[in-house]
Coordinates of C-alpha atoms in Angstrom, one line a residue:
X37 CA 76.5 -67.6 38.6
X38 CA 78.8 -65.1 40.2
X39 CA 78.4 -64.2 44.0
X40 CA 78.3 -60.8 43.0
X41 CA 75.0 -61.4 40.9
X42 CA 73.5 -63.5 43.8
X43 CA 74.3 -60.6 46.6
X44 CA 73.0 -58.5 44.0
X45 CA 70.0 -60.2 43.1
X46 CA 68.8 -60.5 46.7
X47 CA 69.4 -57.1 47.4
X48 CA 67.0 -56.6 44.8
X49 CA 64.6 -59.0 45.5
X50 CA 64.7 -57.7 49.7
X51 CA 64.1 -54.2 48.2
X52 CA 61.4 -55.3 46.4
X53 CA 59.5 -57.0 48.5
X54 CA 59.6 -53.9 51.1
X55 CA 58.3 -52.1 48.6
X56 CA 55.1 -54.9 47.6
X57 CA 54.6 -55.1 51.7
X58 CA 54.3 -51.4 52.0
X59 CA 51.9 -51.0 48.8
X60 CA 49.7 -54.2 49.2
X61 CA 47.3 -52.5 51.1
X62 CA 46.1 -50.1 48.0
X63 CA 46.3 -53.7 45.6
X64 CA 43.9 -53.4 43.1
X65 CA 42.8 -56.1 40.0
X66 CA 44.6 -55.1 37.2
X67 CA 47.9 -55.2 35.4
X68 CA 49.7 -52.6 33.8
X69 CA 50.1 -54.5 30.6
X70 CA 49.9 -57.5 28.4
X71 CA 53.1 -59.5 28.7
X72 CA 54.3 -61.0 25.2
X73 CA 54.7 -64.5 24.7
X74 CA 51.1 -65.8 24.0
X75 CA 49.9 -66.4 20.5
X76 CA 46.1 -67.0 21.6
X77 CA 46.1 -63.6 23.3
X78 CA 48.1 -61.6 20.3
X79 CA 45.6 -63.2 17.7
X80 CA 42.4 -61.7 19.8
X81 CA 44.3 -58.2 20.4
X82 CA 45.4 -58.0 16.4
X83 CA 41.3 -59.1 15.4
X84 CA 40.2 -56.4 18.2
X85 CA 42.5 -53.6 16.0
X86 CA 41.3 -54.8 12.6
X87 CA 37.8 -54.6 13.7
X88 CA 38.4 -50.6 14.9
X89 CA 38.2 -51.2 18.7
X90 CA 41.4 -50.5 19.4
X91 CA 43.8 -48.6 17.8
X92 CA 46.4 -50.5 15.5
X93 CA 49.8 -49.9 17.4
X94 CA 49.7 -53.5 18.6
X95 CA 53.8 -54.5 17.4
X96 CA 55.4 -53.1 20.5
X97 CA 54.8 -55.3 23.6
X98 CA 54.2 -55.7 26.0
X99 CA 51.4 -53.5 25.6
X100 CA 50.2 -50.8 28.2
X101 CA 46.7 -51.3 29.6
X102 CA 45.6 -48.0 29.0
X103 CA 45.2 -48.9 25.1
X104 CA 42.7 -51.4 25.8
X105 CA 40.0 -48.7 27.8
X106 CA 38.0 -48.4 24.7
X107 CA 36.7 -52.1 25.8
X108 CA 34.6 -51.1 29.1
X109 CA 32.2 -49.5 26.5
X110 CA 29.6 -52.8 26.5
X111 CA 27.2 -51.1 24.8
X112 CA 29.5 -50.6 21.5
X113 CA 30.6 -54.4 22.0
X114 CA 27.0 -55.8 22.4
X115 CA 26.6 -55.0 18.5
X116 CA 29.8 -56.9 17.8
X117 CA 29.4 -60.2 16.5
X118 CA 30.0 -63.1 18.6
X119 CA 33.7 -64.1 17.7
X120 CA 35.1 -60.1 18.6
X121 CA 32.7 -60.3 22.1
X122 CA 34.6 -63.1 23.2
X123 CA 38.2 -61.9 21.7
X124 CA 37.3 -58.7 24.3
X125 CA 36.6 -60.6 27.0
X126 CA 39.7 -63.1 26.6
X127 CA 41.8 -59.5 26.6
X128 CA 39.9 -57.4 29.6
X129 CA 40.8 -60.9 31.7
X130 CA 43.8 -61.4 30.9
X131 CA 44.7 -57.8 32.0
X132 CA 42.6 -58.6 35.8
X133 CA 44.7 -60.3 38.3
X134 CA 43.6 -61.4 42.2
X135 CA 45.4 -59.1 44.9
X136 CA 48.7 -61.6 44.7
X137 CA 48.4 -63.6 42.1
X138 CA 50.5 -66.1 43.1
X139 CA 51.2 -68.7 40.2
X140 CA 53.8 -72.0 39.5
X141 CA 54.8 -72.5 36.0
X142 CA 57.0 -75.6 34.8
X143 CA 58.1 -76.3 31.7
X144 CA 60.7 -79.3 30.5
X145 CA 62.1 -80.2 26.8
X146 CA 64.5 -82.4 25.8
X147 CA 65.8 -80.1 23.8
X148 CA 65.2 -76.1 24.1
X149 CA 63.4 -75.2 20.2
X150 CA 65.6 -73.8 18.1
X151 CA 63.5 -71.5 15.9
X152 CA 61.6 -69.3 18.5
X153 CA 58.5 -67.2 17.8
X154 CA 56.0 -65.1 19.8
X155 CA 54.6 -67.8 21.5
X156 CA 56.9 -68.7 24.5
X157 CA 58.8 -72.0 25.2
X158 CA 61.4 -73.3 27.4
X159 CA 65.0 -71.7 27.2
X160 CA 66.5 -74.8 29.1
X161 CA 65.8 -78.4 29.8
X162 CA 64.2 -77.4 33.3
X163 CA 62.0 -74.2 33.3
X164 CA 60.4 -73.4 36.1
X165 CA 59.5 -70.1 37.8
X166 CA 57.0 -69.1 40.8
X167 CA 55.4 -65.6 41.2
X168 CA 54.9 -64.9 45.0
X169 CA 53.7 -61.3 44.7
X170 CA 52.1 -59.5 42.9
X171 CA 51.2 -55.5 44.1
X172 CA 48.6 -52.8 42.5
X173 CA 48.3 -49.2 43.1
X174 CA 50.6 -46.5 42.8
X175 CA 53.5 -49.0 41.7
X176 CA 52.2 -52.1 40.3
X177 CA 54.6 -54.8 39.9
X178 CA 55.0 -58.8 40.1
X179 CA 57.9 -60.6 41.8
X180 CA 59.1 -64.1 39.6
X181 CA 61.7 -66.3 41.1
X182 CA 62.7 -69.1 38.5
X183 CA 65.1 -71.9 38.0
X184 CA 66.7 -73.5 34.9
X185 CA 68.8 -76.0 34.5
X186 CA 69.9 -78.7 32.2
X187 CA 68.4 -82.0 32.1
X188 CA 70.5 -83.7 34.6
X189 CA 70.6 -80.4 36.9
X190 CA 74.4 -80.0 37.0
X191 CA 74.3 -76.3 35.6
X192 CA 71.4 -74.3 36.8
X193 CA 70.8 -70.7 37.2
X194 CA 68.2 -68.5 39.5
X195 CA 66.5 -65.9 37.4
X196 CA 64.1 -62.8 38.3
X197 CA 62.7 -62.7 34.9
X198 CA 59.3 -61.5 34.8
X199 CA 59.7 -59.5 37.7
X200 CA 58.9 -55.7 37.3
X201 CA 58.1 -52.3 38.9
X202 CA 55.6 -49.9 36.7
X203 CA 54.9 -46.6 37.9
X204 CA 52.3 -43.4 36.0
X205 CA 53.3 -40.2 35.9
X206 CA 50.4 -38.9 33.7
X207 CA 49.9 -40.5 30.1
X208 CA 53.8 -41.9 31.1
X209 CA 54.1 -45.8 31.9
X210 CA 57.7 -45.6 33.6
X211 CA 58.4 -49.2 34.0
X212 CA 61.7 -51.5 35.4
X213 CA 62.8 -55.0 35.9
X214 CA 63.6 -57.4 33.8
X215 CA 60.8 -57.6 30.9
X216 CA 60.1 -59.6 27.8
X217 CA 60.1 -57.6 24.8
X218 CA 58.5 -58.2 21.4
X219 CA 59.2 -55.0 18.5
X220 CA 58.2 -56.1 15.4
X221 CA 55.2 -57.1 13.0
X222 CA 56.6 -60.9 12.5
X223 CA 54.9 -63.9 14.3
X224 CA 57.4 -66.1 14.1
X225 CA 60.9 -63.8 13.8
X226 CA 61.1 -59.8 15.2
X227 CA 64.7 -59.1 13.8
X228 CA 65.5 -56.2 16.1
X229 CA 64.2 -57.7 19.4
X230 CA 62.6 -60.8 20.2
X231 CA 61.6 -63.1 23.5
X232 CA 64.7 -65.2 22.0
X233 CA 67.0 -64.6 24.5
X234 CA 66.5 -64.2 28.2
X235 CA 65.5 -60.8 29.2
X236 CA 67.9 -57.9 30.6
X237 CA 67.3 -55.8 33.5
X238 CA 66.4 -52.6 31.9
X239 CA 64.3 -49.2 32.9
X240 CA 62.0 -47.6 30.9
X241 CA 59.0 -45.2 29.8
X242 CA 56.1 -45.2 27.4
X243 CA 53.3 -44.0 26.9
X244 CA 50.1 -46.2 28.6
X245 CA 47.5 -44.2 26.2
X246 CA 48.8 -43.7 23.1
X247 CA 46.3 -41.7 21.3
X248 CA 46.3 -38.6 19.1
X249 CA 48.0 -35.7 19.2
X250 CA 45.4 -32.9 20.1
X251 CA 46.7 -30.0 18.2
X252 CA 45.7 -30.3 14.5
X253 CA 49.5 -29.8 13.2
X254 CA 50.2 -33.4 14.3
X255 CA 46.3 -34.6 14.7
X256 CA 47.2 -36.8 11.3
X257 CA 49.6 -38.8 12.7
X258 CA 46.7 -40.7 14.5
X259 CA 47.5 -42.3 17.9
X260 CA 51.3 -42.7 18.2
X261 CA 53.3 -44.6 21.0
X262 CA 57.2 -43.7 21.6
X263 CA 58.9 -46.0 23.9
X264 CA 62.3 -46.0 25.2
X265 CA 64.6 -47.8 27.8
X266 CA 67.9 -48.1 28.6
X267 CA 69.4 -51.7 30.2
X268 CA 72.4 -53.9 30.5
X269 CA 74.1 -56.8 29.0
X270 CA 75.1 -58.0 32.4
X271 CA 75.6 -61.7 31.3
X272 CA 79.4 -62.9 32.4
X273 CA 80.1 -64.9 29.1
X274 CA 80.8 -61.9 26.7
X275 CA 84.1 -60.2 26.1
X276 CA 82.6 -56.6 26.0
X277 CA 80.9 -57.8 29.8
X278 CA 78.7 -55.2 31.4
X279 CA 77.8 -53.7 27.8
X280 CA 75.1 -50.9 27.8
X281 CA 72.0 -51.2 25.8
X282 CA 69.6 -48.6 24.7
X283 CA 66.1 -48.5 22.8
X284 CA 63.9 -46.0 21.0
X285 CA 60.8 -47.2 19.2
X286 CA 58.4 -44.6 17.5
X287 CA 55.2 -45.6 15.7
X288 CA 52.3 -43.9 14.5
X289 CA 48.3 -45.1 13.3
X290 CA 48.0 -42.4 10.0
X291 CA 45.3 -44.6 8.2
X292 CA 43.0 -47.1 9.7
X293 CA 44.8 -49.8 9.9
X294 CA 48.0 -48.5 9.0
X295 CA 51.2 -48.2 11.8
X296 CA 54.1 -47.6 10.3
X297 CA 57.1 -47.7 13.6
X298 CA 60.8 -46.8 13.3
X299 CA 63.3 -48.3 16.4
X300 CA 67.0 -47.4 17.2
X301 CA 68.6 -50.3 19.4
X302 CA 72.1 -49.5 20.3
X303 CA 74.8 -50.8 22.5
X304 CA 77.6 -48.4 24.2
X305 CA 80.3 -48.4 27.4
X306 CA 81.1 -52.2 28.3
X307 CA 84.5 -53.4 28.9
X308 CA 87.5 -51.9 26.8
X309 CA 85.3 -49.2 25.8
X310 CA 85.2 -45.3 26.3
X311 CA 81.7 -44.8 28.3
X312 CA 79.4 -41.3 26.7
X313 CA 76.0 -41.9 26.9
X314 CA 75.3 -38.7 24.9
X315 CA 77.8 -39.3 21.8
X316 CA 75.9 -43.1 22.1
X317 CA 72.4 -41.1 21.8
X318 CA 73.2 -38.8 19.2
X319 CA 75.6 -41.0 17.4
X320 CA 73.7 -41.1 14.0
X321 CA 76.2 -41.4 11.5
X322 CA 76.9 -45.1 12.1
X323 CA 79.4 -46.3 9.2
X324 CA 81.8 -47.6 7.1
X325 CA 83.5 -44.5 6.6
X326 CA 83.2 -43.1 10.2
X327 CA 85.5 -44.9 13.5
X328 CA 82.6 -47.1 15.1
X329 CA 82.1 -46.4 19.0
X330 CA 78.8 -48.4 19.2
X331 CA 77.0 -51.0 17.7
X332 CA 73.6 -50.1 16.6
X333 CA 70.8 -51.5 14.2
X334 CA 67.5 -49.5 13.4
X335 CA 64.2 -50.9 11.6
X336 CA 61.7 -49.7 9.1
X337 CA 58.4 -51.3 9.8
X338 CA 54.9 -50.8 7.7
X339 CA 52.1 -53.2 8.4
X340 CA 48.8 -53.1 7.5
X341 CA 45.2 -54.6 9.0
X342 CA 42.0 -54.6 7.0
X343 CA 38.6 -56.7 6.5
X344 CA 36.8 -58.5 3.6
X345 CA 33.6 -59.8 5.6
X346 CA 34.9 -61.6 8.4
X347 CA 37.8 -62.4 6.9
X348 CA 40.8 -60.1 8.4
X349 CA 44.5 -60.0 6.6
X350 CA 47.5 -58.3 7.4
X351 CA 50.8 -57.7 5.0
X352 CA 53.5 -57.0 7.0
X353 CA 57.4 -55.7 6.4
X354 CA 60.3 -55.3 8.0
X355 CA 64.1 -54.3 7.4
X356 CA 66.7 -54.1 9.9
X357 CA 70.4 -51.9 9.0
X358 CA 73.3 -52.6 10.8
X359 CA 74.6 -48.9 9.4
X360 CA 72.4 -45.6 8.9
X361 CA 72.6 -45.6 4.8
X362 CA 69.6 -46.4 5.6
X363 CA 69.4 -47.6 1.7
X364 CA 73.3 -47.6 0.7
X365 CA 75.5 -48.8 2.9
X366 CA 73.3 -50.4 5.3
X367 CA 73.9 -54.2 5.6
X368 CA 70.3 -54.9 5.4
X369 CA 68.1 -57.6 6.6
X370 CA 64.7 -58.7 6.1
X371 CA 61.0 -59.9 7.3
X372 CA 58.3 -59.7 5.5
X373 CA 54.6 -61.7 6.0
X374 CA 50.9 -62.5 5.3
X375 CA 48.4 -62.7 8.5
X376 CA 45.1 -64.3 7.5
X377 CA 41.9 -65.0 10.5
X378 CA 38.6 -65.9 10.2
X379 CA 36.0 -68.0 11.8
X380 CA 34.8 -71.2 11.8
X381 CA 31.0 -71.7 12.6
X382 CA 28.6 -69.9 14.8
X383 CA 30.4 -70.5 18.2
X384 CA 33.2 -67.8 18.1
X385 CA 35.9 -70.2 16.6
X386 CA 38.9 -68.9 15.4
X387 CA 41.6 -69.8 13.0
X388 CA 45.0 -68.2 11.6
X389 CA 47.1 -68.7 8.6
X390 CA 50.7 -66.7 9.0
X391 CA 52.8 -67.2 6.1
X392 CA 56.5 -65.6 7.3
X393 CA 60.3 -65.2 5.7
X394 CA 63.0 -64.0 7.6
X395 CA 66.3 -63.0 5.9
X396 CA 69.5 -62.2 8.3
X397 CA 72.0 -62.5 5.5
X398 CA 72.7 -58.7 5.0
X399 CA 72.6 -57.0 1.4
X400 CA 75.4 -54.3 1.5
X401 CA 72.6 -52.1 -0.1
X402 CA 69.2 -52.0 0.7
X403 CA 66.9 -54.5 -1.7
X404 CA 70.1 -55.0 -3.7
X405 CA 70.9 -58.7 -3.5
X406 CA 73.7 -59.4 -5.4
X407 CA 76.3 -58.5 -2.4
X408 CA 76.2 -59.5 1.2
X409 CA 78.0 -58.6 4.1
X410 CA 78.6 -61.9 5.7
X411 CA 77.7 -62.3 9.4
X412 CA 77.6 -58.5 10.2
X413 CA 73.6 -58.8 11.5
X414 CA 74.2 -58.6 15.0
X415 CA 77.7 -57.3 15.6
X416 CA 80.7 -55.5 14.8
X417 CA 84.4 -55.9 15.4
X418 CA 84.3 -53.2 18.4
X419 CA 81.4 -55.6 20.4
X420 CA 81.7 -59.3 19.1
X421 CA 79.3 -60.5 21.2
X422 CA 76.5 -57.9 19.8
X423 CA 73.2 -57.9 20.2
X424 CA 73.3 -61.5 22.0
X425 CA 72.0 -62.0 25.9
X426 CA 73.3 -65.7 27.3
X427 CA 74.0 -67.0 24.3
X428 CA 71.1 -66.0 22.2
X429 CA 70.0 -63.5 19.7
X430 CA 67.9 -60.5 20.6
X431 CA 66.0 -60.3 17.5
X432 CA 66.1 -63.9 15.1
X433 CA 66.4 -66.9 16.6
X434 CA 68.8 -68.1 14.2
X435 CA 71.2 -65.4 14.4
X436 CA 73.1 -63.6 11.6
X437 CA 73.5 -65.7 7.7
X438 CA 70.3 -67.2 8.4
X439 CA 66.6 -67.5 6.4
X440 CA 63.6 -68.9 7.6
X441 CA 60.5 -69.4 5.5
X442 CA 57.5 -70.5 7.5
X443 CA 53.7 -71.3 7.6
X444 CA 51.9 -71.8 10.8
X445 CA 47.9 -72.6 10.8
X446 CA 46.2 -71.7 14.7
X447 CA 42.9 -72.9 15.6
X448 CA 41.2 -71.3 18.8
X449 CA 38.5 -73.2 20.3
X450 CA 35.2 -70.8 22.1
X451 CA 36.2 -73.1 25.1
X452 CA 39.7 -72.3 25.4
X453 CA 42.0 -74.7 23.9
X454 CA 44.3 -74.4 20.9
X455 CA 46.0 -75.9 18.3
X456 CA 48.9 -74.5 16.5
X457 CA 50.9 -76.1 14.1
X458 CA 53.9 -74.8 12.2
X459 CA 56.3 -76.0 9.0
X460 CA 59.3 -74.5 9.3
X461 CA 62.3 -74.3 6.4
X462 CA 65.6 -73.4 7.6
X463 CA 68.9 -72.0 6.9
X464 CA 71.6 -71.8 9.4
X465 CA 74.8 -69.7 8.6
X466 CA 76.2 -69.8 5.4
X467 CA 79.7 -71.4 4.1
X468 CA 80.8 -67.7 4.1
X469 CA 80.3 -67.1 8.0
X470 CA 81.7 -70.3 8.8
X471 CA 84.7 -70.1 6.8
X472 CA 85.2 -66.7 9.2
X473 CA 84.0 -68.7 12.1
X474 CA 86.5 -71.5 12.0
X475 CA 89.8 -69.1 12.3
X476 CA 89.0 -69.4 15.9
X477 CA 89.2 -65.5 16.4
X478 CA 86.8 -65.0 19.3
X479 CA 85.9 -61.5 18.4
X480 CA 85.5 -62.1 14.9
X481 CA 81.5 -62.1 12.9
X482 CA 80.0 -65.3 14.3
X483 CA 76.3 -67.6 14.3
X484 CA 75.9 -68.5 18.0
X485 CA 73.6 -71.2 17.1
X486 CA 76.2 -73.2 14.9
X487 CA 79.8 -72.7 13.4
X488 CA 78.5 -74.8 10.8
X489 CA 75.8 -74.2 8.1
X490 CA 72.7 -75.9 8.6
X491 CA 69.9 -76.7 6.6
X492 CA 66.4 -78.3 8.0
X493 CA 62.8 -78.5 7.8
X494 CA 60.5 -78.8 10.9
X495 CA 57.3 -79.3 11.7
X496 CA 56.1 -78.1 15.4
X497 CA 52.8 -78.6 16.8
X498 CA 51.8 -77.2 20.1
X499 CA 48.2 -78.0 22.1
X500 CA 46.7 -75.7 24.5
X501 CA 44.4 -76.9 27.4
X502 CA 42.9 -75.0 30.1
X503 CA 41.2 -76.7 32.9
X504 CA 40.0 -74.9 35.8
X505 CA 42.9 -72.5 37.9
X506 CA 45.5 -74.8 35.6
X507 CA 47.0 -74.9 31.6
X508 CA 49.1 -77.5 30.0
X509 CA 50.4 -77.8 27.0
X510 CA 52.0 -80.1 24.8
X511 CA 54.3 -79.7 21.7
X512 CA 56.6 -82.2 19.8
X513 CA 58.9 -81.2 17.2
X514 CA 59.7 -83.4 14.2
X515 CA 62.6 -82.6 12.0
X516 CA 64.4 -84.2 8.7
X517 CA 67.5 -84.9 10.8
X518 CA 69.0 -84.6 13.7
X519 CA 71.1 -81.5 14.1
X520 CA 74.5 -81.4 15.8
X521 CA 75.6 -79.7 18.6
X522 CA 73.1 -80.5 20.8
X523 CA 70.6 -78.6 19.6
X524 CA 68.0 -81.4 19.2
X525 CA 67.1 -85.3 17.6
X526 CA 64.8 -86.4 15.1
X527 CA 62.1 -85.5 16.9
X528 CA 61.7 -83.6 20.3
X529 CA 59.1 -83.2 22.9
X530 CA 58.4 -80.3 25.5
X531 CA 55.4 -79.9 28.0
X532 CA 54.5 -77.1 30.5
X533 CA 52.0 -76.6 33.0
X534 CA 50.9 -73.0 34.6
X535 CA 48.7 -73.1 38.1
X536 CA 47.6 -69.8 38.8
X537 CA 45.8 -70.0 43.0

């Protein structure tokens, strides 16, 4: 780490906790969102929107608090059956907090996983992070200080990931800091942006409430969210350092149980590059036959939630274009799944089937597979190191040339704990990408996860236990083979513990 990021990073963290001191005396109990990263909490907030308690825009987290009002009503919840009574209580605590909320997390691996999902896991060997501060009011906000390092603690990094500011002006949620992102109907994959990699310092607004549009000209688009940001790449490994990055997500609730959401990710400026913010945001012409100033991807998304008893399912779709065909000409990628929860006797049990596929090896035309585009998911020629943060992918953990076909089974116990095992197939790069790969070009189409195709299956199981103010968990991954590079054995092991004071 550079001295210019610590004196940076301090400054930061001085202004910021001026800003806690001088707000704590308003400090309420609540939070201005749920944070991504916890299957358990997804699964009840996905069973709350298929049972009509919420409203369906549930793919864009973290998700404001505002959303979630609808669950103060008691009276409309006391007629719910047991199972959705005690998804809406999990929810209403986990967006209540004590005046600080100080917490210690730790998590070690011998190896950091190398397909990621929703659920979060360590990025390094050493994972540890402590929240000091936590402020309500006018600004709400949380101040995370964190450390990881490998397993022998030679190469460490702080980190102020977690750490926030959120502000309302209105129905407006104006938010900043450096924020864990998940855009995207997928469980295991999102393939335009992910918890993956670590997150960037960014600044944003969206909207906390996002309900209907009052005049009847746009009343049929049902509750709609919009959220945008703008952040930076500020990671010292790339070649195009201090690259810009900018995000607008639309998505609208037509139909019960319907959102269909549209997203524009782009990266401008950076090193060795003209800087215009405006051609960046109006830049919609992205391709083959145009010079390329930015590198962008967009997605399509459709999912949809309904009920057969108490049985709840949810297709969902996906498709990512590194160009604005959007059908010809559009280096396209895939995701596509099946969601399945019921429950399991009369106790408010809860189990989930998700069967996923994930397809970063991009058809030149949309749904037409008989031509690819070899490694262009993710970058371009003008920013090489693309839509990559410290080494990992924004969107699929497995980076560009990859497929991933998965099924994961969840069980949620009444009294807190949970299982969650997963059987992953996967597909690393292809011959194609690594025959580009091994020319040695540094700003050619790369895999960041290996210069070498890889094929493996996996099986990962993770256990959940809460036990008064602390939660463990425990998750060992089993694999075919051992894969190369350092990116894990036969079989690897990871543990964590969270104690919230």
């Amino acid at each position: 780490m550079t001295a210019s990021s610590c004196v940076t990073r301090r400054h930061f963290a001085r202004w910021w906790l001026t800003a806690a001191l001088l707000l704590l005396s308003n400090a309420a109990r609540a939070t201005p969102w749920l944070e991504a990263g916890d299957n358990g909490l997804r699964s009840d907030v996905e069973l709350l929107a298929s049972h009509g308690l919420i409203n369906a825009l549930v793919t864009s987290w973290p998700l404001p608090a505002g959303q979630f009002s609808a669950l103060d009503d008691t009276q409309r919840l006391a007629n719910e059956p047991l199972f959705i009574q005690q998804a809406a209580a999990r929810v209403r605590a986990a967006l209540q907090r004590s005046d600080l909320d100080p917490q210690l997390n730790v998590r070690g691996t011998s190896h950091p996983a190398v397909v990621r999902s929703f659920q979060t896991t360590a990025r390094a060997d050493v994972d540890v992070w402590g929240q000091a501060l936590a402020i309500a009011g006018p600004v709400d906000g949380q101040l995370r200080v964190g450390l990881r390092a490998d397993g022998d603690l030679h190469h460490s990094d702080v980190v102020l990931d977690g750490s926030y500011l959120t502000t309302h002006f209105g129905n407006a949620l104006v938010y900043g800091g450096w924020i864990d992102e998940w855009n995207g109907p997928g469980w295991i994959s999102s393939l335009i942006l992910s918890n993956n990699a670590r997150p960037f310092p960014k600044v944003g607004i969206k909207r906390d409430d996002p309900h209907a549009f009052e005049t009847r000209w746009l009343h049929w688009l049902g509750p709609w969210q919009a959220d945008f940001f703008v952040g930076l790449l500020d990671d010292k490994e790339r070649l195009d350092d201090n690259t810009a990055f900018g995000n607008l997500r639309l998505s609208i609730n037509p139909l019960h149980g319907l959102e269909i959401a549209v997203q524009r990710s782009v990266e401008f400026c950076g090193h060795g590059h003209q800087c215009n913010p405006v051609n960046a945001a109006f830049h919609l012409y992205n391709d083959d036959r145009r010079q390329n100033s930015t590198n962008e991807e967009a997605t399509i998304e459709l999912q949809y939630r309904g009920r057969i008893g108490a049985l709840s399912f949810s297709p969902y779709f996906q498709m990512m274009n590194e160009d604005t065909g959007p059908f010809t000409h559009a280096y396209t990628s895939y995701l596509s799944g099946l969601s399945l929860v019921g429950t399991r006797g009369a106790n408010g049990d809860l189990w989930r089937v998700v069967f996923e596929f994930a397809d970063s090896v991009a058809t030149i035309n949309a749904f037409d597979f008989s031509e690819s585009f070899h490694g262009i998911a993710y970058g371009n020629a003008g920013y090489p190191d693309g839509f990559r943060y410290h080494d990992r992918t924004l969107g699929f953990s497995l980076d560009s040339d990859s497929k991933l076909v998965t099924m994961q089974l969840m069980f949620q116990h009444h009294d807190g704990w949970r299982l969650t095992l997963a059987v992953h197939r996967a597909m690393v790069s292809t011959p194609q990408l690594a025959q580009i790969q091994a020319a040695g070009d540094p700003r050619a189409l790369h895999n960041v996860v290996s210069a070498v195709p890889l094929r493996f299956s996996e099986i990962d199981t993770r256990v959940s236990l809460p036990w008064g103010p602390l939660r463990g968990y425990l998750a060992m991954r089993v694999r075919n083979q051992a894969l190369p590079n350092h990116l894990g054995g036969h079989v690897d092991g990871e543990a964590g513990l969270s104690w919230q004071f």
